[in-house]
Amino acid sequence: MTAAHVRKALFGFYILVFFAYLFGPLVIMGITAFNTPAYPTVSPFERFTLDWFSVLAADKDLVYGLKKSLWIAVLVVLVSVPIGLAGAMVMSQIYARARSFYYLVVVSPVLTPGVIIGISTVVFWRQTTNFTGTKFIYDGTVLTVLAQSSFIAAYTMLIFLARLARFDRTLEEAALDLGATRARVFFDILVPFLMPAIASAAVIAFLSSFENYNTTTFAILADKTLTTVLAGRVRQGTTPALSALAVTIVAITVLGAILYEILKRREEARASRRAAVAARAETQEFAVAPAAAE
């Protein structure tokens, strides 16, 4: 056996171990969701069943936690994406000397432990509601949205910053010179350019909120989300119904990723066609101009 064969064998073994480490738990969990024993097990595989999905649908606590998590995730998207966009636009327009300090301030929530964010949010808003009498804010859902948005908005801001780095500011300046208002420039030029980043930021914000536990477990107060319900169940011992839930979430996530990729490729194809049409029009314009001059 030559050295090249040994390298190929080691590389193949590394790839096998790498993918087994990544997807092995998911595969095992997926199998247990379709096996009949009441305890999650792969061997022996007694009989294929879908009963655990029925058990999952009948579990009121899990269904309530799932609905609550989805509702909170939607609210976090609605709060985090505009804040992240505003933060990125300020970042791209402030003086260069202030950018480092501003960046450090707005990104600092990402570096703060989720436990600290959850506890500080509860303490801050409890004091605020006591002074102002706005008790509707001191609610588990509201506090969780505020706590999660404080650091998820920083994630979305980073996505917008990456997109804005490729924005041609001359388009904005040309529109303003032609008399367009800043609001029209924002909605007609900047927003269409940022649409891919807006979609990416919304997906990241939704998933970050949906799977968050450290911050949520403190901010949710006496209420519960899917992650807090699952944490309590796992302490008491897992069941195949939880495997069925995991399979459902993974399936929805994969379908969402496929749909996003399809929409993204269609948008890229439309952009390529628009660029090709513009290039042809520009070429024809240059070809006609000399002929007219003659």
PDB file of N, CA and C in Angstrom, residues 83-107 154 156-162 164-165 169:
ATOM      1  N   ILE A  83     -34.756  46.586  14.011  1.00  0.00           N
ATOM      2  CA  ILE A  83     -33.691  47.129  14.857  1.00  0.00           C
ATOM      3  C   ILE A  83     -32.325  46.831  14.244  1.00  0.00           C
ATOM      4  N   GLY A  84     -32.137  45.634  13.756  1.00  0.00           N
ATOM      5  CA  GLY A  84     -30.866  45.278  13.126  1.00  0.00           C
ATOM      6  C   GLY A  84     -30.603  46.107  11.885  1.00  0.00           C
ATOM      7  N   LEU A  85     -31.662  46.349  11.089  1.00  0.00           N
ATOM      8  CA  LEU A  85     -31.495  47.163   9.883  1.00  0.00           C
ATOM      9  C   LEU A  85     -31.129  48.599  10.253  1.00  0.00           C
ATOM     10  N   ALA A  86     -31.815  49.148  11.247  1.00  0.00           N
ATOM     11  CA  ALA A  86     -31.506  50.511  11.685  1.00  0.00           C
ATOM     12  C   ALA A  86     -30.076  50.598  12.216  1.00  0.00           C
ATOM     13  N   GLY A  87     -29.672  49.612  13.000  1.00  0.00           N
ATOM     14  CA  GLY A  87     -28.307  49.606  13.527  1.00  0.00           C
ATOM     15  C   GLY A  87     -27.263  49.529  12.429  1.00  0.00           C
ATOM     16  N   ALA A  88     -27.527  48.729  11.406  1.00  0.00           N
ATOM     17  CA  ALA A  88     -26.574  48.605  10.293  1.00  0.00           C
ATOM     18  C   ALA A  88     -26.496  49.893   9.485  1.00  0.00           C
ATOM     19  N   MET A  89     -27.654  50.553   9.282  1.00  0.00           N
ATOM     20  CA  MET A  89     -27.642  51.800   8.513  1.00  0.00           C
ATOM     21  C   MET A  89     -26.895  52.903   9.268  1.00  0.00           C
ATOM     22  N   VAL A  90     -27.084  52.951  10.583  1.00  0.00           N
ATOM     23  CA  VAL A  90     -26.334  53.928  11.381  1.00  0.00           C
ATOM     24  C   VAL A  90     -24.848  53.619  11.323  1.00  0.00           C
ATOM     25  N   MET A  91     -24.521  52.342  11.410  1.00  0.00           N
ATOM     26  CA  MET A  91     -23.119  51.918  11.376  1.00  0.00           C
ATOM     27  C   MET A  91     -22.436  52.330  10.066  1.00  0.00           C
ATOM     28  N   SER A  92     -23.180  52.261   8.967  1.00  0.00           N
ATOM     29  CA  SER A  92     -22.585  52.565   7.661  1.00  0.00           C
ATOM     30  C   SER A  92     -22.499  54.061   7.375  1.00  0.00           C
ATOM     31  N   GLN A  93     -23.130  54.890   8.227  1.00  0.00           N
ATOM     32  CA  GLN A  93     -23.166  56.315   7.923  1.00  0.00           C
ATOM     33  C   GLN A  93     -22.503  57.199   8.975  1.00  0.00           C
ATOM     34  N   ILE A  94     -22.174  56.648  10.152  1.00  0.00           N
ATOM     35  CA  ILE A  94     -21.559  57.494  11.176  1.00  0.00           C
ATOM     36  C   ILE A  94     -20.093  57.724  10.849  1.00  0.00           C
ATOM     37  N   TYR A  95     -19.483  58.655  11.579  1.00  0.00           N
ATOM     38  CA  TYR A  95     -18.077  58.967  11.361  1.00  0.00           C
ATOM     39  C   TYR A  95     -17.204  57.731  11.614  1.00  0.00           C
ATOM     40  N   ALA A  96     -16.144  57.621  10.832  1.00  0.00           N
ATOM     41  CA  ALA A  96     -15.272  56.439  10.917  1.00  0.00           C
ATOM     42  C   ALA A  96     -14.680  56.276  12.315  1.00  0.00           C
ATOM     43  N   ARG A  97     -14.380  57.403  13.000  1.00  0.00           N
ATOM     44  CA  ARG A  97     -13.757  57.313  14.323  1.00  0.00           C
ATOM     45  C   ARG A  97     -14.710  56.711  15.354  1.00  0.00           C
ATOM     46  N   ALA A  98     -16.023  56.863  15.140  1.00  0.00           N
ATOM     47  CA  ALA A  98     -16.991  56.366  16.118  1.00  0.00           C
ATOM     48  C   ALA A  98     -17.437  54.939  15.825  1.00  0.00           C
ATOM     49  N   ARG A  99     -17.067  54.411  14.659  1.00  0.00           N
ATOM     50  CA  ARG A  99     -17.574  53.093  14.276  1.00  0.00           C
ATOM     51  C   ARG A  99     -17.116  51.987  15.207  1.00  0.00           C
ATOM     52  N   SER A 100     -15.866  51.997  15.627  1.00  0.00           N
ATOM     53  CA  SER A 100     -15.361  50.921  16.489  1.00  0.00           C
ATOM     54  C   SER A 100     -16.105  50.890  17.813  1.00  0.00           C
ATOM     55  N   PHE A 101     -16.304  52.064  18.393  1.00  0.00           N
ATOM     56  CA  PHE A 101     -17.027  52.129  19.667  1.00  0.00           C
ATOM     57  C   PHE A 101     -18.490  51.718  19.491  1.00  0.00           C
ATOM     58  N   TYR A 102     -19.111  52.222  18.422  1.00  0.00           N
ATOM     59  CA  TYR A 102     -20.512  51.878  18.153  1.00  0.00           C
ATOM     60  C   TYR A 102     -20.671  50.377  17.918  1.00  0.00           C
ATOM     61  N   TYR A 103     -19.757  49.802  17.149  1.00  0.00           N
ATOM     62  CA  TYR A 103     -19.804  48.367  16.869  1.00  0.00           C
ATOM     63  C   TYR A 103     -19.683  47.550  18.154  1.00  0.00           C
ATOM     64  N   LEU A 104     -18.773  47.991  19.039  1.00  0.00           N
ATOM     65  CA  LEU A 104     -18.584  47.285  20.306  1.00  0.00           C
ATOM     66  C   LEU A 104     -19.856  47.333  21.161  1.00  0.00           C
ATOM     67  N   VAL A 105     -20.525  48.479  21.138  1.00  0.00           N
ATOM     68  CA  VAL A 105     -21.738  48.636  21.953  1.00  0.00           C
ATOM     69  C   VAL A 105     -22.871  47.756  21.435  1.00  0.00           C
ATOM     70  N   VAL A 106     -23.132  47.788  20.128  1.00  0.00           N
ATOM     71  CA  VAL A 106     -24.280  47.070  19.587  1.00  0.00           C
ATOM     72  C   VAL A 106     -24.053  45.564  19.515  1.00  0.00           C
ATOM     73  N   VAL A 107     -22.797  45.128  19.477  1.00  0.00           N
ATOM     74  CA  VAL A 107     -22.520  43.688  19.400  1.00  0.00           C
ATOM     75  C   VAL A 107     -22.334  43.079  20.791  1.00  0.00           C
ATOM     76  N   ALA A 154     -28.619  41.927  17.150  1.00  0.00           N
ATOM     77  CA  ALA A 154     -27.206  42.067  16.776  1.00  0.00           C
ATOM     78  C   ALA A 154     -26.842  41.086  15.660  1.00  0.00           C
ATOM     79  N   THR A 156     -28.894  40.001  13.323  1.00  0.00           N
ATOM     80  CA  THR A 156     -29.459  40.525  12.077  1.00  0.00           C
ATOM     81  C   THR A 156     -28.663  41.732  11.578  1.00  0.00           C
ATOM     82  N   MET A 157     -28.146  42.543  12.516  1.00  0.00           N
ATOM     83  CA  MET A 157     -27.354  43.696  12.112  1.00  0.00           C
ATOM     84  C   MET A 157     -26.102  43.268  11.352  1.00  0.00           C
ATOM     85  N   LEU A 158     -25.460  42.201  11.799  1.00  0.00           N
ATOM     86  CA  LEU A 158     -24.261  41.713  11.118  1.00  0.00           C
ATOM     87  C   LEU A 158     -24.588  41.262   9.692  1.00  0.00           C
ATOM     88  N   ILE A 159     -25.767  40.645   9.513  1.00  0.00           N
ATOM     89  CA  ILE A 159     -26.181  40.228   8.164  1.00  0.00           C
ATOM     90  C   ILE A 159     -26.386  41.453   7.274  1.00  0.00           C
ATOM     91  N   PHE A 160     -27.047  42.486   7.814  1.00  0.00           N
ATOM     92  CA  PHE A 160     -27.281  43.696   7.023  1.00  0.00           C
ATOM     93  C   PHE A 160     -25.974  44.425   6.725  1.00  0.00           C
ATOM     94  N   LEU A 161     -25.040  44.415   7.655  1.00  0.00           N
ATOM     95  CA  LEU A 161     -23.752  45.070   7.416  1.00  0.00           C
ATOM     96  C   LEU A 161     -23.024  44.419   6.245  1.00  0.00           C
ATOM     97  N   ALA A 162     -23.070  43.086   6.192  1.00  0.00           N
ATOM     98  CA  ALA A 162     -22.412  42.378   5.096  1.00  0.00           C
ATOM     99  C   ALA A 162     -23.049  42.734   3.757  1.00  0.00           C
ATOM    100  N   LEU A 164     -24.839  45.590   3.093  1.00  0.00           N
ATOM    101  CA  LEU A 164     -24.638  47.009   2.802  1.00  0.00           C
ATOM    102  C   LEU A 164     -23.225  47.300   2.305  1.00  0.00           C
ATOM    103  N   ALA A 165     -22.264  46.432   2.644  1.00  0.00           N
ATOM    104  CA  ALA A 165     -20.894  46.642   2.181  1.00  0.00           C
ATOM    105  C   ALA A 165     -20.806  46.586   0.660  1.00  0.00           C
ATOM    106  N   ARG A 169     -23.445  53.369  -3.303  1.00  0.00           N
ATOM    107  CA  ARG A 169     -24.017  54.604  -2.777  1.00  0.00           C
ATOM    108  C   ARG A 169     -24.319  55.627  -3.867  1.00  0.00           C
TER     109      ARG A 169
END
